[in-house]
XYZ file of C-alpha atoms in Angstrom:
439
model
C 89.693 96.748 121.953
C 89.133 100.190 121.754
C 91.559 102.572 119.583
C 91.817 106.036 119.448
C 93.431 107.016 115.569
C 95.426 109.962 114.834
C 95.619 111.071 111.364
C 98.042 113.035 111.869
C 101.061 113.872 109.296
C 104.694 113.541 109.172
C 106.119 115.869 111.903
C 106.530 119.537 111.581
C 110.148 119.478 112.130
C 111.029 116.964 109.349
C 108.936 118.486 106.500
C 104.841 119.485 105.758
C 102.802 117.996 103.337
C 100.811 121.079 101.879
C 97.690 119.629 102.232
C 97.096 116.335 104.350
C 93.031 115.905 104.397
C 92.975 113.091 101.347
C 95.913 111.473 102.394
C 94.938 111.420 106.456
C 91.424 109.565 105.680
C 93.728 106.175 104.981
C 93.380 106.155 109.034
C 89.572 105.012 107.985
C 90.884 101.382 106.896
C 92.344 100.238 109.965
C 89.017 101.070 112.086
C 86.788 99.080 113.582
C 83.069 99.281 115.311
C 83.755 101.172 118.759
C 86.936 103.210 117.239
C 87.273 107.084 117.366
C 89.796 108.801 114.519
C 90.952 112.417 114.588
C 91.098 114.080 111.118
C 92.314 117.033 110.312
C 89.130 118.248 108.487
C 85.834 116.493 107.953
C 85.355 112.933 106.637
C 84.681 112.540 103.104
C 81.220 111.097 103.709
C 81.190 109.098 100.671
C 84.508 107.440 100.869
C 83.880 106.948 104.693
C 80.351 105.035 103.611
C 82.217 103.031 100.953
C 84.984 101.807 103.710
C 82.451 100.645 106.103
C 80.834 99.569 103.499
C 83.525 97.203 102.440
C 84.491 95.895 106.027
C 80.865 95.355 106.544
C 79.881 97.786 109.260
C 77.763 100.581 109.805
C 79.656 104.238 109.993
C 77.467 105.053 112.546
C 79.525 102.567 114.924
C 82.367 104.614 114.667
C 83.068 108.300 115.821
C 84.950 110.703 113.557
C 86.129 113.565 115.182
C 87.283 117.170 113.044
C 90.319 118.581 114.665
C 90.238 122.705 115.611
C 91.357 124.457 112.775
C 95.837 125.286 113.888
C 98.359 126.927 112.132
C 97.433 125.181 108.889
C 93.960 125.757 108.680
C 92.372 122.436 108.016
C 94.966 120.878 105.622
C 96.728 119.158 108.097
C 96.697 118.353 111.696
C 98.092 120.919 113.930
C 98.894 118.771 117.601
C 99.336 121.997 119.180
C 95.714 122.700 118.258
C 94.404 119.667 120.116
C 95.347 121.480 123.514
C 92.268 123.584 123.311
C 89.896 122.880 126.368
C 86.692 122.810 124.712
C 88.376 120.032 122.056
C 90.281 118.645 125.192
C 86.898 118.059 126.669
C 85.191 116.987 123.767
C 87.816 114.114 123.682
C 87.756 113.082 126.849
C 84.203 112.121 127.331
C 84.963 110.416 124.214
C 87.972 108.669 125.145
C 86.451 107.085 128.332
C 87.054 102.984 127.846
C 90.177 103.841 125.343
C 92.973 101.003 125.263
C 95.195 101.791 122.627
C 96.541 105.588 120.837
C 97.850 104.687 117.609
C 98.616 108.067 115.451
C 100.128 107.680 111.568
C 103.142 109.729 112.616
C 104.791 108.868 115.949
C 105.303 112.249 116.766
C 106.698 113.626 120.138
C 104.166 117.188 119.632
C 101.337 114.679 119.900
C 102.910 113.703 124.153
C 101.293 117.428 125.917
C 98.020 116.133 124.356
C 97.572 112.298 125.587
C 99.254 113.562 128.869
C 96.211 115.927 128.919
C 93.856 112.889 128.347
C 95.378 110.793 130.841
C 96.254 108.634 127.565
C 99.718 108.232 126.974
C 99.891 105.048 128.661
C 97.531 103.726 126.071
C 100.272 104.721 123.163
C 102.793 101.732 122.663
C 106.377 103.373 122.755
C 105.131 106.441 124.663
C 108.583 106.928 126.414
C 110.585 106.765 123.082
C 108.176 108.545 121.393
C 108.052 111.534 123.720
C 111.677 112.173 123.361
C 111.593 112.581 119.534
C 112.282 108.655 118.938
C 110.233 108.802 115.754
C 111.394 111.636 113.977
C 114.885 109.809 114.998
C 113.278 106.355 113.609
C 112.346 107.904 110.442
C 115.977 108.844 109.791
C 117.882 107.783 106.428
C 121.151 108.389 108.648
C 120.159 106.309 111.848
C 118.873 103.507 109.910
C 121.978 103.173 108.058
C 123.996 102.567 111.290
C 121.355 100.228 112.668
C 121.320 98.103 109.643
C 124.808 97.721 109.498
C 124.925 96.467 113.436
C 122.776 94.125 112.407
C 124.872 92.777 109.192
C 122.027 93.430 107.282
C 123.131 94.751 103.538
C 123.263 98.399 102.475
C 124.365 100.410 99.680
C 128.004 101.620 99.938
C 127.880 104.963 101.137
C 128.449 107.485 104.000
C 126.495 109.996 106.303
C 127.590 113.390 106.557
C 126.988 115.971 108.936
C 128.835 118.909 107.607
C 129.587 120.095 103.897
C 132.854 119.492 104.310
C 132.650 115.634 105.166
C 129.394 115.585 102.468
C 132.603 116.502 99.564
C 134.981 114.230 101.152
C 131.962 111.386 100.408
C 131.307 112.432 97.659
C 134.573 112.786 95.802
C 135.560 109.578 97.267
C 132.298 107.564 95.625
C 132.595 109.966 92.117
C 136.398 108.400 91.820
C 134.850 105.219 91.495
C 131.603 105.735 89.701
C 129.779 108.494 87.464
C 126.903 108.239 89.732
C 125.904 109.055 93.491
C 122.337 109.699 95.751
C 122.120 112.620 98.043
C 119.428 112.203 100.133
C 118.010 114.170 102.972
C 117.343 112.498 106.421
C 114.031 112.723 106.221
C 111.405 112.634 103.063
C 109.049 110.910 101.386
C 108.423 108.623 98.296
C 111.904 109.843 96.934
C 111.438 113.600 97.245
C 114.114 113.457 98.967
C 116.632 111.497 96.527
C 118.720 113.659 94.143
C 121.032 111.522 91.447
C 124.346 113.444 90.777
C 125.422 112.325 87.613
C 128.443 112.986 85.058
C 126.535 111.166 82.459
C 122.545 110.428 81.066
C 120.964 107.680 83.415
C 117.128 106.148 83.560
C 115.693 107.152 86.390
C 112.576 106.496 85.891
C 112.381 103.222 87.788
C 113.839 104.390 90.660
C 112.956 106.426 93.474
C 114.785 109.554 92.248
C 113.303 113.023 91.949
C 115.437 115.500 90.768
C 118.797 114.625 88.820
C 121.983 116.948 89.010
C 124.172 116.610 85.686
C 128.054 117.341 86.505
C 130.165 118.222 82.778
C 133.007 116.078 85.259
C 133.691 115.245 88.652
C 136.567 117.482 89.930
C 136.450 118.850 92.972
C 135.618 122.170 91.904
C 131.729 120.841 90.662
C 131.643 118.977 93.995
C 131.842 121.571 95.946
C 129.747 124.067 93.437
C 126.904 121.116 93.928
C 127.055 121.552 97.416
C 127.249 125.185 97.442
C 124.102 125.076 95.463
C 122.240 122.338 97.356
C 123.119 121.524 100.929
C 121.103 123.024 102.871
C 118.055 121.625 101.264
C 119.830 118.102 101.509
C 120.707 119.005 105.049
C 117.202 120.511 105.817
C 119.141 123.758 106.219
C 121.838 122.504 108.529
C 119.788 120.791 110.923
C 119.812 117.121 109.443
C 122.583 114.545 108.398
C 122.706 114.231 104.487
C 123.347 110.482 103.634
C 125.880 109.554 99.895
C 125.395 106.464 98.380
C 126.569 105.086 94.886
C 123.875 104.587 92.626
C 122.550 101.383 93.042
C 121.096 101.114 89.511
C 117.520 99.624 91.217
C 116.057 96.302 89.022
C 113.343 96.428 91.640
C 112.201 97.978 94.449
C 110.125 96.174 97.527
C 109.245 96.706 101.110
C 108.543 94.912 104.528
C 106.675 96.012 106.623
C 106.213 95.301 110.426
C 103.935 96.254 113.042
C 106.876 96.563 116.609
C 104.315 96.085 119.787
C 105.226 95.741 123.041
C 105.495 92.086 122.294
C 107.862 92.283 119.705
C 107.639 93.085 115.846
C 105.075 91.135 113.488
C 104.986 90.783 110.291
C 102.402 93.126 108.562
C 103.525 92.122 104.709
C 104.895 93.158 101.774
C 105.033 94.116 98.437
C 106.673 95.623 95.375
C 107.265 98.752 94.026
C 106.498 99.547 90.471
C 107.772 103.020 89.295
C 106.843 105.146 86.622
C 108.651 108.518 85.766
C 110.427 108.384 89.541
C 107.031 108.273 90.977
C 105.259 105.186 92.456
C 102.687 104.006 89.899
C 101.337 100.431 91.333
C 102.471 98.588 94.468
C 101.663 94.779 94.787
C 100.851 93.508 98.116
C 102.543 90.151 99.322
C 104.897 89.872 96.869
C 108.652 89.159 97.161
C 110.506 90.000 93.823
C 110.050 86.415 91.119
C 114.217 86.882 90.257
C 115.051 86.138 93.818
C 115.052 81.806 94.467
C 113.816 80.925 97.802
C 117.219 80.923 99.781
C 117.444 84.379 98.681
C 114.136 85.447 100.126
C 114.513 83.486 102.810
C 117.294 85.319 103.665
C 116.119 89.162 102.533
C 113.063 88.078 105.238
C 115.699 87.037 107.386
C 117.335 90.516 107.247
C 113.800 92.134 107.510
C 113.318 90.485 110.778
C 116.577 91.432 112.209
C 115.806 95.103 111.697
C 112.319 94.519 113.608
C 113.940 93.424 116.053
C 116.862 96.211 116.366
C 114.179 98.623 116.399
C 111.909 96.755 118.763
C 114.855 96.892 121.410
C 115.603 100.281 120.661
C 112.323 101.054 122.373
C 110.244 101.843 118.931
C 106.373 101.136 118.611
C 104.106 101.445 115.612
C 104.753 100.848 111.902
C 108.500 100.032 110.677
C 108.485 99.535 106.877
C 111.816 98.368 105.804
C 112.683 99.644 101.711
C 114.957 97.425 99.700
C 116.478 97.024 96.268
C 117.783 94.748 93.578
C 121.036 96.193 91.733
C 122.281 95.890 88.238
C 124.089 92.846 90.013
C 121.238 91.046 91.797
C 122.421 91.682 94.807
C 119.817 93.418 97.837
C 120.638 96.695 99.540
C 117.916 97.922 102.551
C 117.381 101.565 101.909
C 115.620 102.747 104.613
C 112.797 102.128 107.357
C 109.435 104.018 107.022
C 108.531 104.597 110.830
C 104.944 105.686 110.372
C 102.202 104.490 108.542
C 102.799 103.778 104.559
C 101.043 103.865 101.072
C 100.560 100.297 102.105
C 99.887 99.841 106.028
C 96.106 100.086 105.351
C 95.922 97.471 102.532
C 97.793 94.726 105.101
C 96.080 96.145 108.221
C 92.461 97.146 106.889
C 91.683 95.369 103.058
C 93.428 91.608 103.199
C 91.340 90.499 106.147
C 88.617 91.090 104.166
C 89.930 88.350 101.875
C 89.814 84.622 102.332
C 92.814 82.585 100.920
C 94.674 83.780 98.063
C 94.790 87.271 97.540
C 95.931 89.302 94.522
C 95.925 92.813 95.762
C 97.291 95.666 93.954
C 97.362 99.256 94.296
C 97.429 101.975 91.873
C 97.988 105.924 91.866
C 95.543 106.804 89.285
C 96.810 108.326 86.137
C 98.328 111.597 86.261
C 96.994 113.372 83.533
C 93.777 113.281 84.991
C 91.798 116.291 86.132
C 90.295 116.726 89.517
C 87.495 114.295 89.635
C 85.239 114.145 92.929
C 84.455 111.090 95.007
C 80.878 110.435 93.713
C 82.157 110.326 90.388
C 85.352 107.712 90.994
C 82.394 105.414 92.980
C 79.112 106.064 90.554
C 81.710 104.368 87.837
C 82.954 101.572 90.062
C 78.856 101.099 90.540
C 78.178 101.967 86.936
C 80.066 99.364 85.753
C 79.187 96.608 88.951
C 83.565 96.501 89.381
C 83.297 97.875 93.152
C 84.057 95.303 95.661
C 81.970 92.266 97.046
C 83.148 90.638 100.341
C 80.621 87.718 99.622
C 82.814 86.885 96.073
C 86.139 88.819 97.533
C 86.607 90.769 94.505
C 86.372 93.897 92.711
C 88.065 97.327 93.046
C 88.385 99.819 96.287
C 88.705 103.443 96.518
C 91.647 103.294 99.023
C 92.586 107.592 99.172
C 89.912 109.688 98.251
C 90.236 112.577 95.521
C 91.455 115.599 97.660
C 88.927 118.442 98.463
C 90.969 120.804 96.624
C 89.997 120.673 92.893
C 93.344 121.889 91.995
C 94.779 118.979 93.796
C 93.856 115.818 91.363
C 94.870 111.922 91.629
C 93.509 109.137 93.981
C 94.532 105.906 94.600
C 92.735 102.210 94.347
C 93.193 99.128 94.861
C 92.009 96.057 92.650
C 91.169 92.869 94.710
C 91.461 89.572 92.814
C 90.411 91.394 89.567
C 91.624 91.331 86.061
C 93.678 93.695 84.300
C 90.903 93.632 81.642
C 88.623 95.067 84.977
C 91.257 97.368 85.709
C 91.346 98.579 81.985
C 87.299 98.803 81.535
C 87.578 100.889 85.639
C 89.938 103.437 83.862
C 87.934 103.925 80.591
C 85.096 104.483 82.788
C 86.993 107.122 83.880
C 88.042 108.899 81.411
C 84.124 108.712 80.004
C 83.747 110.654 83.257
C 86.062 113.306 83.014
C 84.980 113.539 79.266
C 81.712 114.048 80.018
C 82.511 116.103 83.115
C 84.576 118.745 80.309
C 81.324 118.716 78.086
């Protein structure tokens, strides 16, 4: 089957990523011989050689197409720039034999195009999809009511639409606790999650930005909170804002489906490993050890419910579902991730390249780093014979490359049935290279 691939961004009217090109290329995992992908910019050459590489293919037997430059330059795709003839042309004589669209946002700008092509009967969900159903997929607020149609567990909270219900909430869940979440409708990888606090809490392990310390919790600091911050929690006005106690997360997990027209299949899942609010290593197929088997059974149980309430709905594509563990042990679903995730491409494009038993484990590389280039991050993976082997099933992946913008540092890999001694001799190779890159 023949897919056309998107790498396009979360949509416009939700929120812009500043600079898309590193993180679009994860589109390059889920290819195959006779695919096409759209990229905002050009392909990291290197990083496109080492992906083939790994899924044993030639990159010659794919096509990679630049998109024209829109109203963001090359940083991220602009869908409005696709509508240029010359590019609408260049894509159709391209496109001929096509089966599937799948783009990493669902986005509703991305209809005019494929209608254009002839081609939006080749994206799964097209319908729902062209009237905004992923922006309204992606939503903290809407997932909250499907989950609880579903009896599936949330965290006690409440969605607002209007400052005046966000300090009724709000008051209402400070009464009972010192602690609360604001979070917007619509962000990613907790940039969206503000802690409003009367007293000093680790947040560290938890998907939590930003903190907001209260001296109390009258009414009067409620509603100076709000005065000060809704309408970035409310995207200025335009978005519910969901309130939620704090949870206290023990652990944080996902699980992640792909919905087709035949119903929603399990992708995988995987844990969540935090580090200064910020996601520092995610384990792939891995249930949290402190929940027995009826509990999992039962959290999978959940999972599966939510596929489904989002298959009917009329969704297609990714649906990542976020959960917790409280200071109780008890699991809360957070959220669904409509879209492609920091871990679609390690289910969908790196475990099939993996016999049996699997230890898979992905890590945001450290953040003190400097800017380091792609031919440096692979000549040490070479240097020190750690990158991966598909005929032993081991070793370690570049999985995002380093961003073309030297003032825009970090990449992330992934280490394939490897040991954390290999992990530790990868990252001292590392810093040898940015030592000797400072010399």
């Amino acid at each position: 089957m023949t897919t056309l691939f998107i790498a396009n961004d979360i949509d416009e009217s939700l929120w812009i990523r500043g600079d898309s090109r590193a993180w679009s290329q994860r589109a390059l995992w889920m290819i195959q011989p006779g695919d096409s992908v759209i990229l905002p910019a050009e392909a990291d050459e290197l990083f496109l050689q080492s992906v083939c590489d790994a899924k044993g293919f030639n990159s010659a037997e794919v096509t990679i197409v630049r998109a024209p430059e829109g109203r963001y330059g090359q940083k991220v795709l602009d869908p409005i720039a696709l509508l240029r003839p010359d590019f609408i042309a260049k894509i159709r004589s391209l496109a001929d034999g096509t089966v599937s669209v799948f783009p990493l946002f669902p986005s509703a700008s991305l209809m005019p195009f494929l209608e254009e092509l002839r081609l939006e009967g080749c994206l799964p969900g097209a319908g729902f999809i062209g009237q905004s159903g992923g922006n309204t997929a992606n939503s903290k607020a809407f997932f909250r009511a499907i989950a609880v149609s579903q009896e599936v567990p949330i965290v006690k909270g409440y969605v607002a639409y209007s400052r005046a219900e966000a300090q009724l909430f709000l008051e209402r869940i400070m009464a009972t606790s010192s602690a609360a979440v604001v979070k917007r409708s619509h962000s990613g990888a907790g940039a969206g999650n503000q802690l409003v606090t009367s007293r000093a809490i680790d947040r560290s392990r938890a998907g939590l930005r930003s903190q907001y310390e209260l001296t109390g919790n009258s009414s009067t600091e409620i509603q100076q909170y709000l005065d000060d911050r809704w309408e970035w929690a409310s995207h200025d006005g335009r978005y519910p804002v969901v309130i939620e106690r704090f949870a206290d997360p023990q652990e944080s997990f996902y699980i992640e489906y792909l919905v087709e027209e035949d119903g929603p299949t399990l992708l995988g899942t995987g844990t969540l490993h935090y580090v200064d609010s910020l996601i520092q290593r995610e384990e792939a197929d891995v249930i949290p050890q402190i929940l027995d088997a009826r509990q999992r059974q039962k959290v999978m149980s959940h999972a599966a419910r939510l596929g489904r309430a989002y298959y009917n709905v009329g969704y297609r594509g990714i649906a990542c579902f976020d959960a917790l563990i409280d200071a109780e042990g008890d699991v809360m679903f957070t959220e669904c991730n409509a879209r492609t995730t920091t871990g679609t491409h390690l289910h969908w494009g790196i475990k099939p390249l993996v016999d049996g038993q699997t230890t898979l484990e992905q890590y945001t590389s450290p953040h003190h780093l400097p800017h380091l280039s792609t031919d440096k991050v692979l000549g040490v993976l070479r240097t020190l014979g750690l990158h991966f082997d598909q005929a032993s099933g081991a070793g370690i992946l570049l999985t995002m490359p380093p961003s073309p913008d030297p003032a825009i540092p970090g990449f992330l890999y992934a280490c394939v049935n490897t040991t954390e001694n290999e992990r530790h001799e990868f990252l001292a190779g590392i810093e040898a290279a940015v030592a000797l890159q400072g010399s």
